[in-house]
Coordinates of C-alpha atoms and ligand atoms in Angstrom, one line a residue:
M1 CA 85.0 73.4 57.7
V2 CA 86.4 75.9 60.1
R3 CA 89.2 78.0 58.7
I4 CA 92.5 77.4 60.5
Y5 CA 94.2 80.5 61.7
M6 CA 97.9 80.5 62.3
S7 CA 97.3 81.2 66.0
T8 CA 95.2 78.0 66.3
N9 CA 97.1 75.1 67.4
I10 CA 96.7 72.0 65.2
Q11 CA 96.1 69.7 68.1
Q12 CA 93.3 71.9 69.3
Q13 CA 91.8 72.0 65.9
I14 CA 91.6 68.2 65.5
G15 CA 90.4 68.1 69.1
E16 CA 87.4 70.2 68.3
S17 CA 86.3 67.9 65.5
L18 CA 86.8 64.8 67.6
K19 CA 84.8 66.3 70.5
E20 CA 81.9 66.8 68.2
A21 CA 82.1 63.3 66.8
F22 CA 82.4 61.6 70.2
G23 CA 79.5 63.8 71.5
A24 CA 77.3 62.8 68.5
V25 CA 78.0 59.1 69.0
L26 CA 77.6 59.2 72.8
G27 CA 74.8 61.7 72.9
L28 CA 76.9 64.1 75.0
S29 CA 77.8 67.7 74.7
P30 CA 81.2 68.2 73.0
S31 CA 82.4 70.1 76.1
E32 CA 82.1 67.0 78.2
I33 CA 84.6 65.1 76.0
D34 CA 88.3 64.7 76.4
P35 CA 89.6 63.1 73.2
V36 CA 93.1 62.7 74.8
I37 CA 95.2 63.7 71.8
R38 CA 98.9 62.9 71.8
H39 CA 101.7 63.0 69.3
A40 CA 101.8 59.6 67.5
Q41 CA 104.7 57.3 68.4
N42 CA 105.5 56.4 64.9
A43 CA 105.5 59.3 62.5
D44 CA 105.3 57.0 59.5
I45 CA 101.8 55.9 60.5
A46 CA 100.3 59.1 61.9
D47 CA 101.0 62.5 63.3
F48 CA 98.6 62.4 66.2
Q49 CA 96.7 59.7 68.1
A50 CA 93.5 60.2 70.0
N51 CA 93.2 57.8 73.0
G52 CA 89.9 59.1 74.3
A53 CA 87.9 56.0 73.3
M54 CA 89.5 54.0 76.0
A55 CA 88.1 55.8 79.0
L56 CA 84.9 57.0 77.3
G57 CA 84.1 53.5 76.1
K58 CA 84.5 52.0 79.6
R59 CA 82.5 54.8 81.2
H60 CA 79.6 54.4 78.7
G61 CA 79.6 50.6 78.5
Q62 CA 80.9 50.4 75.0
S63 CA 83.8 48.5 73.6
P64 CA 86.5 51.2 73.0
R65 CA 87.3 49.7 69.6
E66 CA 83.7 49.9 68.5
L67 CA 83.3 53.4 69.9
A68 CA 86.5 54.5 68.0
E69 CA 85.1 53.0 64.8
K70 CA 81.8 54.9 65.2
V71 CA 83.7 58.1 65.8
V72 CA 85.8 57.6 62.8
G73 CA 82.7 57.1 60.8
V74 CA 81.2 60.5 61.7
V75 CA 84.2 62.7 62.3
D76 CA 84.6 65.6 59.9
F77 CA 88.1 66.9 59.5
G78 CA 87.2 68.4 56.0
T79 CA 90.5 68.7 54.1
F80 CA 92.4 69.4 57.3
A81 CA 93.3 65.8 58.0
D82 CA 93.1 62.5 56.1
V83 CA 90.4 60.0 57.0
P84 CA 91.5 58.6 60.4
E85 CA 92.1 55.0 61.1
V86 CA 91.5 52.9 64.2
A87 CA 94.3 50.8 65.6
G88 CA 94.7 48.3 68.4
P89 CA 92.1 48.4 71.2
G90 CA 90.7 51.7 70.0
F91 CA 93.3 54.3 69.2
I92 CA 92.4 56.8 66.5
N93 CA 95.4 57.6 64.2
I94 CA 95.3 61.0 62.6
R95 CA 97.4 62.3 59.7
I96 CA 97.2 65.9 58.9
S97 CA 96.9 66.4 55.2
D98 CA 99.9 67.4 53.2
G99 CA 98.0 70.3 51.9
T100 CA 97.2 71.6 55.3
I101 CA 100.8 71.4 56.5
T102 CA 102.0 73.0 53.3
S103 CA 99.6 75.9 53.5
L104 CA 100.2 76.5 57.2
V105 CA 104.0 76.6 56.8
E106 CA 103.4 78.9 53.8
E107 CA 101.4 81.3 56.1
M108 CA 104.1 81.1 58.7
D109 CA 106.8 82.2 56.3
T110 CA 106.6 86.0 57.1
D111 CA 108.6 88.1 59.5
A112 CA 106.1 87.3 62.2
L113 CA 106.9 83.6 61.9
G114 CA 103.3 82.8 62.8
V115 CA 103.5 84.5 66.2
A116 CA 100.2 86.0 67.1
L117 CA 100.4 89.4 68.9
D118 CA 98.7 90.2 72.2
D119 CA 96.8 93.5 71.9
N120 CA 96.4 94.0 75.7
P121 CA 97.1 97.8 76.0
H122 CA 98.4 97.5 79.6
A123 CA 102.1 97.3 80.3
V124 CA 104.0 94.5 82.0
A125 CA 106.5 95.4 84.7
I126 CA 109.3 93.0 85.3
D127 CA 111.4 93.3 88.5
L128 CA 114.8 91.9 87.6
C129 CA 118.5 92.0 88.4
G130 CA 118.0 93.8 91.8
V131 CA 121.7 94.2 92.6
N132 CA 122.7 95.8 95.8
V133 CA 125.0 98.8 95.9
A134 CA 128.4 98.2 97.4
K135 CA 128.2 94.5 96.6
Q136 CA 129.6 92.5 93.7
L137 CA 127.1 91.0 91.4
H138 CA 127.1 87.3 92.4
V139 CA 125.6 84.3 90.7
G140 CA 122.2 84.8 92.3
H141 CA 121.8 88.1 90.5
L142 CA 123.0 86.4 87.4
R143 CA 119.8 84.4 87.5
A144 CA 117.5 87.4 88.3
T145 CA 119.1 89.1 85.3
I146 CA 119.0 86.3 82.8
I147 CA 115.6 85.0 83.6
G148 CA 114.1 88.5 84.0
D149 CA 115.5 89.7 80.7
S150 CA 114.2 86.6 78.8
I151 CA 110.7 87.0 80.3
A152 CA 110.8 90.6 79.2
R153 CA 111.8 89.6 75.7
M154 CA 109.0 87.0 75.5
Y155 CA 106.5 89.7 76.3
E156 CA 108.1 92.1 73.9
R157 CA 108.0 89.5 71.1
V158 CA 104.2 89.2 71.4
G159 CA 103.9 93.0 71.3
R160 CA 103.5 93.9 74.9
K161 CA 104.9 97.1 76.4
V162 CA 107.4 96.1 79.0
F163 CA 109.1 98.0 81.8
R164 CA 112.3 96.3 83.0
E165 CA 112.5 97.5 86.6
N166 CA 115.9 97.2 88.2
H167 CA 115.0 97.5 91.9
L168 CA 118.5 98.3 93.1
G169 CA 119.3 98.0 96.8
D170 CA 120.6 101.5 96.9
W171 CA 119.0 103.0 100.0
G172 CA 118.5 102.4 103.6
L173 CA 120.5 101.5 106.6
P174 CA 122.8 99.0 104.9
I175 CA 124.0 101.6 102.4
A176 CA 124.2 104.3 105.1
M177 CA 126.4 102.0 107.1
V178 CA 128.8 101.5 104.2
L179 CA 129.0 105.2 103.5
E180 CA 129.6 105.9 107.2
Q181 CA 132.4 103.3 107.3
L182 CA 134.0 104.8 104.2
L183 CA 133.8 108.4 105.4
S184 CA 135.0 107.6 108.9
S185 CA 138.0 105.7 107.6
G186 CA 138.9 108.6 105.3
V187 CA 138.7 106.7 102.0
N188 CA 138.8 109.0 99.0
L189 CA 135.4 108.4 97.3
D190 CA 136.6 109.8 94.0
T191 CA 139.1 106.9 93.5
L192 CA 136.9 104.3 95.1
S193 CA 137.3 100.8 93.9
L194 CA 134.8 98.0 94.1
E195 CA 137.2 96.2 96.5
D196 CA 137.1 99.2 98.9
L197 CA 133.3 99.1 98.7
N198 CA 133.1 95.4 99.3
S199 CA 135.3 95.5 102.3
A200 CA 133.4 98.4 103.7
Y201 CA 130.2 96.4 103.2
K202 CA 131.7 93.4 105.0
N203 CA 132.8 95.5 107.9
A204 CA 129.4 97.1 108.1
Q205 CA 127.8 93.7 108.2
L206 CA 130.2 92.5 110.9
V207 CA 129.1 95.4 113.1
A208 CA 125.5 94.6 112.5
K209 CA 126.2 91.0 113.3
D210 CA 127.4 91.7 116.8
E211 CA 124.2 90.7 118.3
L212 CA 123.8 86.9 118.2
R213 CA 120.2 86.7 118.9
G214 CA 119.5 88.9 115.9
E215 CA 121.6 86.7 113.7
K216 CA 119.8 83.6 114.8
T217 CA 116.4 85.0 114.1
A218 CA 117.5 86.3 110.8
K219 CA 119.0 82.9 109.8
A220 CA 115.9 81.1 111.0
M221 CA 113.8 83.3 108.7
Q222 CA 116.3 82.7 105.9
A223 CA 116.4 86.5 105.4
G224 CA 118.5 88.3 102.9
P225 CA 121.0 91.0 103.8
H226 CA 118.3 93.6 104.1
R227 CA 116.2 91.7 106.6
L228 CA 119.3 90.5 108.4
I229 CA 120.3 94.0 109.2
E230 CA 116.8 95.1 109.9
I231 CA 116.2 92.4 112.4
E232 CA 119.5 92.5 114.1
E233 CA 119.1 96.2 114.3
Q234 CA 115.8 95.8 116.1
N235 CA 117.2 93.4 118.5
T236 CA 120.4 95.1 119.2
G237 CA 119.3 98.6 119.9
A238 CA 121.8 101.3 119.6
I239 CA 125.3 100.2 118.6
A240 CA 127.5 103.2 118.1
A241 CA 128.2 102.6 114.4
Q242 CA 124.5 102.2 113.7
T243 CA 123.6 105.3 115.5
A244 CA 126.0 107.2 113.3
A245 CA 124.7 105.4 110.2
K246 CA 121.1 106.3 111.2
K247 CA 122.1 109.9 111.6
L248 CA 123.7 109.8 108.2
L249 CA 120.6 108.1 106.6
N250 CA 118.5 110.8 108.2
A251 CA 120.6 113.5 106.7
L252 CA 120.5 111.8 103.3
Q253 CA 116.8 111.6 103.6
Q254 CA 116.6 115.3 104.4
G255 CA 118.5 115.9 101.1
D256 CA 122.0 116.8 102.5
E257 CA 123.7 117.7 99.2
S258 CA 127.2 116.8 100.0
L259 CA 126.2 113.4 101.4
L260 CA 124.0 112.8 98.4
K261 CA 127.0 113.4 96.2
D262 CA 129.0 110.9 98.2
W263 CA 126.2 108.4 98.1
Q264 CA 126.0 108.8 94.3
K265 CA 129.7 108.0 94.1
L266 CA 129.0 104.6 95.8
I267 CA 126.2 104.0 93.2
D268 CA 128.4 105.0 90.3
C269 CA 131.3 102.8 91.4
T270 CA 129.0 99.8 91.9
M271 CA 127.1 100.3 88.7
K272 CA 130.2 100.7 86.5
S273 CA 131.1 97.2 87.2
V274 CA 127.5 96.0 87.0
Y275 CA 127.1 97.5 83.5
E276 CA 130.3 95.8 82.4
S277 CA 128.8 92.5 83.3
L278 CA 125.4 93.3 81.9
D279 CA 127.0 94.4 78.6
L280 CA 128.9 91.1 78.4
L281 CA 125.7 89.3 79.2
H282 CA 123.9 91.0 76.2
V283 CA 120.8 91.8 78.3
N284 CA 118.7 94.9 77.7
I285 CA 119.2 96.5 81.1
G286 CA 120.9 99.9 81.4
P287 CA 120.7 103.1 83.5
E288 CA 117.3 103.8 82.1
N289 CA 116.0 100.7 84.0
N290 CA 117.2 101.9 87.4
R291 CA 114.4 102.5 89.7
G292 CA 116.0 101.4 92.9
E293 CA 114.9 101.7 96.5
S294 CA 116.0 105.4 96.6
F295 CA 113.5 106.3 94.0
Y296 CA 110.7 105.5 96.5
C297 CA 112.3 107.0 99.6
D298 CA 109.9 110.0 99.6
R299 CA 106.8 107.9 99.3
L300 CA 107.3 105.6 102.3
G301 CA 105.7 107.8 104.9
G302 CA 102.7 108.0 102.6
V303 CA 102.5 104.3 102.2
V304 CA 102.3 103.8 106.0
D305 CA 99.7 106.6 106.4
S306 CA 97.5 105.1 103.7
F307 CA 97.4 101.7 105.5
I308 CA 96.7 103.4 108.8
E309 CA 94.0 105.7 107.4
R310 CA 92.2 102.7 105.9
G311 CA 92.4 100.7 109.1
L312 CA 94.6 98.2 107.5
A313 CA 97.6 98.6 109.7
E314 CA 98.0 98.8 113.5
E315 CA 100.5 99.6 116.1
D316 CA 102.4 96.8 117.8
G317 CA 104.9 97.8 120.4
G318 CA 105.6 101.1 118.7
A319 CA 106.0 99.5 115.3
I320 CA 103.3 99.5 112.6
V321 CA 102.2 96.2 111.2
V322 CA 99.7 94.9 108.6
R323 CA 97.9 91.7 109.7
F324 CA 96.5 89.0 107.5
K325 CA 93.4 86.9 108.3
N326 CA 94.9 83.6 107.3
R327 CA 98.3 83.7 109.1
E328 CA 100.1 84.7 112.2
R329 CA 103.0 86.4 110.5
P330 CA 102.3 90.1 110.2
M331 CA 104.0 92.4 107.8
L332 CA 106.2 95.1 109.4
I333 CA 106.0 98.4 107.5
R334 CA 107.5 100.8 110.1
K335 CA 109.9 100.1 112.9
S336 CA 109.4 101.4 116.4
D337 CA 112.1 104.0 115.8
G338 CA 110.2 105.3 112.8
G339 CA 112.5 103.6 110.2
F340 CA 111.0 102.0 107.1
L341 CA 111.7 98.5 105.7
Y342 CA 112.4 96.6 102.5
A343 CA 108.6 95.7 102.5
T344 CA 107.6 99.4 102.8
T345 CA 109.6 100.2 99.7
D346 CA 108.2 97.3 97.9
L347 CA 104.6 98.5 98.7
A348 CA 105.5 101.9 97.2
A349 CA 106.9 100.2 94.2
I350 CA 103.9 98.0 93.6
K351 CA 101.6 101.0 93.7
F352 CA 103.9 102.9 91.2
R353 CA 103.9 99.9 88.9
T354 CA 100.2 99.3 88.7
Q355 CA 99.0 102.9 89.0
E356 CA 101.7 104.9 87.2
L357 CA 103.2 102.3 84.8
R358 CA 99.7 100.9 84.4
A359 CA 101.0 97.3 84.5
D360 CA 98.4 94.6 84.7
R361 CA 101.1 92.1 85.3
V362 CA 104.0 92.6 87.7
V363 CA 106.5 89.9 87.6
Y364 CA 109.2 89.6 90.3
V365 CA 112.1 87.5 89.3
V366 CA 113.7 87.1 92.7
D367 CA 115.4 84.3 94.7
A368 CA 113.0 81.6 96.0
R369 CA 114.0 82.5 99.6
Q370 CA 112.0 85.7 99.4
R371 CA 108.8 83.8 98.9
D372 CA 107.1 84.9 102.2
H373 CA 108.0 88.5 101.5
F374 CA 106.2 88.4 98.2
K375 CA 103.2 86.6 99.6
D376 CA 102.9 89.3 102.2
L377 CA 103.5 92.0 99.7
F378 CA 100.9 90.8 97.2
D379 CA 98.3 90.3 99.9
A380 CA 98.9 93.7 101.4
A381 CA 98.6 95.3 98.0
G382 CA 95.3 93.5 97.4
L383 CA 94.0 94.7 100.8
I384 CA 94.6 98.3 99.9
G385 CA 93.7 98.0 96.2
W386 CA 97.1 98.7 94.8
D387 CA 96.7 95.7 92.6
K388 CA 94.4 97.8 90.4
T389 CA 95.4 99.8 87.3
P390 CA 93.8 103.2 86.8
D391 CA 91.1 101.7 84.5
G392 CA 90.2 99.2 87.1
A393 CA 91.9 96.1 85.7
T394 CA 93.2 93.8 88.4
S395 CA 96.9 93.3 88.0
D396 CA 98.4 89.9 88.2
L397 CA 101.2 90.0 90.8
V398 CA 103.6 87.1 90.4
H399 CA 106.8 86.0 92.0
V400 CA 108.9 83.9 89.8
P401 CA 111.1 82.2 92.3
F402 CA 114.4 80.7 91.3
G403 CA 116.7 78.3 93.0
S404 CA 120.4 78.6 93.9
V405 CA 123.4 78.0 91.7
L406 CA 125.4 75.1 93.1
G407 CA 129.0 73.9 92.6
A408 CA 129.9 70.4 91.6
D409 CA 129.8 69.4 95.3
K410 CA 126.1 70.5 95.5
S411 CA 126.7 73.3 97.9
P412 CA 126.6 77.0 96.9
L413 CA 129.1 77.8 94.2
K414 CA 132.5 78.7 95.6
T415 CA 135.9 79.4 94.0
R416 CA 138.8 77.0 94.8
S417 CA 139.9 79.3 97.5
G418 CA 136.4 79.1 99.1
S419 CA 135.2 82.6 98.5
S420 CA 131.9 83.1 96.7
V421 CA 132.2 83.3 93.0
T422 CA 131.8 86.8 91.4
L423 CA 129.7 87.0 88.3
S424 CA 132.3 88.8 86.4
S425 CA 134.9 86.0 86.8
L426 CA 132.3 83.4 85.8
L427 CA 131.3 85.3 82.7
H428 CA 134.9 85.8 81.6
E429 CA 135.6 82.1 82.1
A430 CA 132.6 81.2 79.9
V431 CA 133.7 83.6 77.2
E432 CA 137.2 82.3 77.3
R433 CA 136.0 78.7 77.0
G434 CA 133.8 79.6 74.0
T435 CA 136.6 81.5 72.4
C436 CA 139.1 78.7 72.8
E437 CA 136.7 76.3 71.2
V438 CA 136.0 78.6 68.2
I439 CA 139.7 79.3 67.6
R440 CA 140.4 75.6 67.8
R441 CA 137.8 74.8 65.2
S442 CA 138.8 77.6 62.9
K443 CA 142.2 75.9 62.4
D444 CA 140.4 73.3 60.3
P445 CA 140.6 74.5 56.7
K446 CA 137.1 73.1 56.1
S447 CA 135.6 75.2 58.9
P448 CA 133.5 78.2 57.8
T449 CA 135.4 80.2 60.4
H450 CA 138.8 79.4 58.9
G451 CA 140.7 82.5 58.1
M452 CA 138.5 84.8 60.2
D453 CA 140.4 87.5 62.1
E454 CA 140.8 87.2 65.9
D455 CA 138.3 89.9 66.7
E456 CA 135.6 88.1 64.8
L457 CA 136.5 84.8 66.4
R458 CA 136.3 86.5 69.8
T459 CA 132.9 87.9 69.1
I460 CA 131.6 84.4 68.2
G461 CA 133.4 83.0 71.3
R462 CA 131.5 85.5 73.5
Q463 CA 128.2 84.6 71.9
I464 CA 128.8 81.0 72.5
G465 CA 130.1 81.3 76.1
I466 CA 127.3 83.6 77.2
G467 CA 124.7 81.6 75.2
A468 CA 125.9 78.5 77.1
I469 CA 125.4 80.1 80.5
K470 CA 122.0 81.5 79.6
Y471 CA 120.7 78.4 78.1
A472 CA 121.8 76.3 81.1
D473 CA 120.1 78.8 83.4
L474 CA 116.9 78.9 81.5
S475 CA 116.4 75.3 80.4
N476 CA 115.6 73.9 83.8
D477 CA 112.6 74.3 86.0
L478 CA 113.5 77.7 87.4
V479 CA 112.7 77.0 91.0
R480 CA 115.2 74.1 91.2
D481 CA 118.7 74.6 92.3
Y482 CA 121.1 73.8 89.5
V483 CA 124.6 72.6 89.3
F484 CA 126.9 75.0 87.5
D485 CA 128.9 72.7 85.2
M486 CA 130.8 74.8 82.7
D487 CA 132.0 71.7 80.7
R488 CA 128.5 70.5 80.1
M489 CA 127.2 74.0 79.3
V490 CA 129.7 74.9 76.6
A491 CA 129.6 71.5 74.9
F492 CA 128.5 71.4 71.3
E493 CA 126.5 68.3 71.9
G494 CA 123.5 67.6 74.2
N495 CA 120.8 69.9 75.3
T496 CA 122.9 73.0 75.4
G497 CA 122.9 76.5 73.9
P498 CA 126.0 75.9 71.7
Y499 CA 124.4 72.7 70.3
I500 CA 121.4 74.8 69.0
Q501 CA 123.6 77.7 67.9
Y502 CA 125.9 75.3 66.0
A503 CA 123.0 73.6 64.2
C504 CA 121.7 77.0 63.2
A505 CA 125.1 78.1 61.9
R506 CA 125.2 74.9 59.8
I507 CA 121.8 75.7 58.3
S508 CA 123.2 79.2 57.5
S509 CA 126.1 77.5 55.7
L510 CA 123.7 75.3 53.8
I511 CA 121.7 78.3 52.7
R512 CA 124.8 80.2 51.6
G513 CA 125.7 77.3 49.5
G514 CA 122.3 77.1 47.7
D515 CA 120.1 79.4 45.7
L516 CA 117.3 80.2 48.1
Q517 CA 114.1 81.3 46.4
K518 CA 111.6 82.7 48.9
D519 CA 108.6 82.0 46.6
A520 CA 109.5 78.5 45.5
P521 CA 106.5 76.2 46.1
L522 CA 106.8 74.1 49.3
Q523 CA 106.4 70.4 48.9
I524 CA 106.1 68.7 52.3
V525 CA 105.7 65.0 51.8
E526 CA 108.4 62.9 53.3
A527 CA 107.9 61.8 56.9
Q528 CA 110.9 63.8 58.1
E529 CA 109.8 66.9 56.2
R530 CA 106.3 66.6 57.8
A531 CA 107.8 66.1 61.2
L532 CA 110.0 69.2 60.9
A533 CA 107.1 71.2 59.5
L534 CA 104.7 70.1 62.3
K535 CA 107.4 71.1 64.8
L536 CA 107.8 74.5 63.2
L537 CA 104.0 75.1 63.4
Q538 CA 104.1 74.8 67.1
Y539 CA 106.2 77.9 67.6
N540 CA 103.3 80.3 68.3
T541 CA 101.7 78.0 70.8
V542 CA 104.9 77.2 72.6
L543 CA 105.9 80.8 72.9
H544 CA 102.5 81.8 74.3
D545 CA 102.5 78.9 76.7
A546 CA 105.9 79.9 78.0
I547 CA 104.6 83.4 78.6
A548 CA 101.4 82.2 80.3
H549 CA 103.3 80.0 82.6
L550 CA 106.4 82.2 82.9
E551 CA 108.5 79.2 82.0
P552 CA 111.3 79.9 79.5
H553 CA 112.4 76.3 79.7
R554 CA 109.3 75.4 77.6
L555 CA 110.8 77.4 74.8
C556 CA 114.3 75.8 75.4
T557 CA 113.0 72.3 75.3
W558 CA 111.1 73.0 72.1
L559 CA 114.0 74.7 70.4
H560 CA 116.1 71.6 71.2
E561 CA 113.4 69.4 69.7
L562 CA 113.2 71.6 66.7
T563 CA 116.9 71.3 66.2
E564 CA 116.7 67.5 66.4
A565 CA 113.8 67.4 64.0
F566 CA 116.0 69.4 61.6
S567 CA 118.9 67.0 61.9
A568 CA 116.6 64.0 61.3
F569 CA 115.3 65.8 58.2
Y570 CA 118.7 66.7 57.0
Q571 CA 119.9 63.1 57.4
S572 CA 117.2 61.6 55.4
C573 CA 116.3 64.3 52.9
P574 CA 119.1 65.6 50.8
V575 CA 118.9 69.3 50.2
L576 CA 121.6 70.6 47.9
K577 CA 122.2 67.2 46.5
S578 CA 118.6 66.6 45.7
E579 CA 118.2 65.6 42.1
D580 CA 114.8 67.3 41.6
G581 CA 115.0 71.1 41.3
G582 CA 111.6 71.6 42.9
T583 CA 112.4 69.4 45.9
K584 CA 115.7 71.1 46.4
R585 CA 114.1 74.6 46.3
S586 CA 111.4 73.5 48.7
R587 CA 113.8 72.0 51.2
L588 CA 116.0 75.0 51.1
R589 CA 113.0 77.1 52.0
L590 CA 112.1 74.7 54.8
A591 CA 115.7 75.0 56.1
D592 CA 115.5 78.8 55.9
I593 CA 112.3 79.0 57.9
T594 CA 113.9 76.7 60.5
R595 CA 116.9 78.9 60.7
R596 CA 114.8 82.0 61.2
V597 CA 112.7 80.4 63.8
I598 CA 115.7 79.2 65.7
I599 CA 117.3 82.7 65.6
D600 CA 114.0 84.2 66.7
G601 CA 113.4 81.7 69.5
L602 CA 117.0 82.0 70.8
G603 CA 116.6 85.7 70.5
V604 CA 113.6 85.6 72.7
L605 CA 115.7 83.9 75.3
G606 CA 118.4 86.6 74.9
I607 CA 120.8 84.2 73.1
E608 CA 122.7 85.4 70.0
C609 CA 123.2 83.2 66.9
P610 CA 126.6 83.4 65.2
D611 CA 126.3 83.1 61.5
K612 CA 129.4 80.9 61.4
M613 CA 130.8 78.7 64.1
Ligands
LIG701 N1 118.1 93.7 96.2 C1 117.3 92.6 96.6 C2 118.2 91.5 97.1 O1 119.3 91.3 96.6 C3 116.5 92.1 95.5 C4 115.4 93.0 95.0 C5 114.2 92.3 94.5 N2 113.1 93.2 94.1 C6 112.2 93.7 94.9 N3 111.3 94.4 94.4 N4 112.2 93.4 96.2 O2 117.8 90.7 97.9

């Protein structure tokens, strides 16, 4: 019998034995067999069900029922599972043995919680947040931040070295235009407010929007602000303000010290408010993660030269473009006036990430509307070999596109007055909602939060409000637009963050009320104990799957199922009230492992777990 390692998934394990058995009966190689293993419908009868006899029987001219019986006659699960039984037209019912479940849960009960580490020595670079200087963080950046941070945490959890790269929009014509606006209107940059910056940004955009044709093209291409300005600027030619901004950008690029100081003030002013939001959000992104567009500004000429030298770029009406074999759309890397583009910077960044950070996976958590940009970027990087790490590994370049955040009316989220919602107002509202709920509950003398001081209650309220937003954001298929519904998100019932946090806090209370003994023998026998244990044993597989597919929602769904499995267990298996001492100690341990797995899993999503709620 093959030894079962924690990292092996149980389903896979029984699958291997069944493949061999089907192969032996049908005279086929096990690799040709799909035993079709599913979770059993009725946990009282079996844990898993293999339905492969249906299709295989038909294909090989045998009655599925007879085939299933033959397979059951030869299959060898050793002590891993009980002897299987055939049901109905040919389903094979499998019950994992109590001994197997008990020893696997026992093995899982360490700090690692059964999670296998990935020893790949390369780094992973995650492009996240991506705020633009002089602009408020808005809900789109909320997603790039929350999703990016949770993907980073997933990789860190399995032991990978991660670089969180905040590719700030802090350079180029848009910023130069803002600075030009501010300087020419005599604003004191030392007392600059975010509002001053925002209105300067809007004014600068208005100037850039003068030319209708440019706007139309940009809209047709669904371009973001960078492209919008780039394209309009190409079409428009020299508008006075732009000429001035270009001059300013040029001086900045030449290292004009006083201008660079002014520019830094814009960055500082923007980032001060960004960090406030990031702090509230409890994400691991700080100044050390800033490697914005300005970081690459000296490398852009080199990027274009490299493409030209290798014959991978050509001149087109004075501009330099990279062409792709399989599509019309070229990638513009230098404008006819010599200026560089968003794409040029991204090429410099990709080279830096694979070759200097040695990342063999670069993940871009960016709005779905930039899909074409990333397709071009990855293909261009492939052409020139910047998808290779110094030791020759090919780096996986992935765009994780996410959808928009919509209001109740299904159009982009707006405030009542119609302006777009700032991130900070949204976060404060969520925190307020969480806090009100916690304070309300703490009034009940039976609540574990009863008598806590206001600061403590506010901390819990923040963890709930922010947890609610994060969970709502992560628990859907990322690419889908989602409706921002604060009432639903902060509810303590349903598939929400607070529901899971609350369940976890209740387990903590349970454990506080008992005498947990970490080395008490586990006895996993009752159907609901088994169901909970089997769920727990999936943690490693689910986490690794979520990473492989870059889909945090897999982890959310599973954590929700785990929480439900715990409540089903708790309803039918008394813990503290259990008459038998051994049973009580075993159940307390099972509760404790569940609690730790929930805390760990939510932690991987970036969600905190209050001890009391
Ligand atoms: N600042 C950009 C925007 O708001 C997002 C940056 C994404 N990252 C990148 N490497 N292009 O559209």
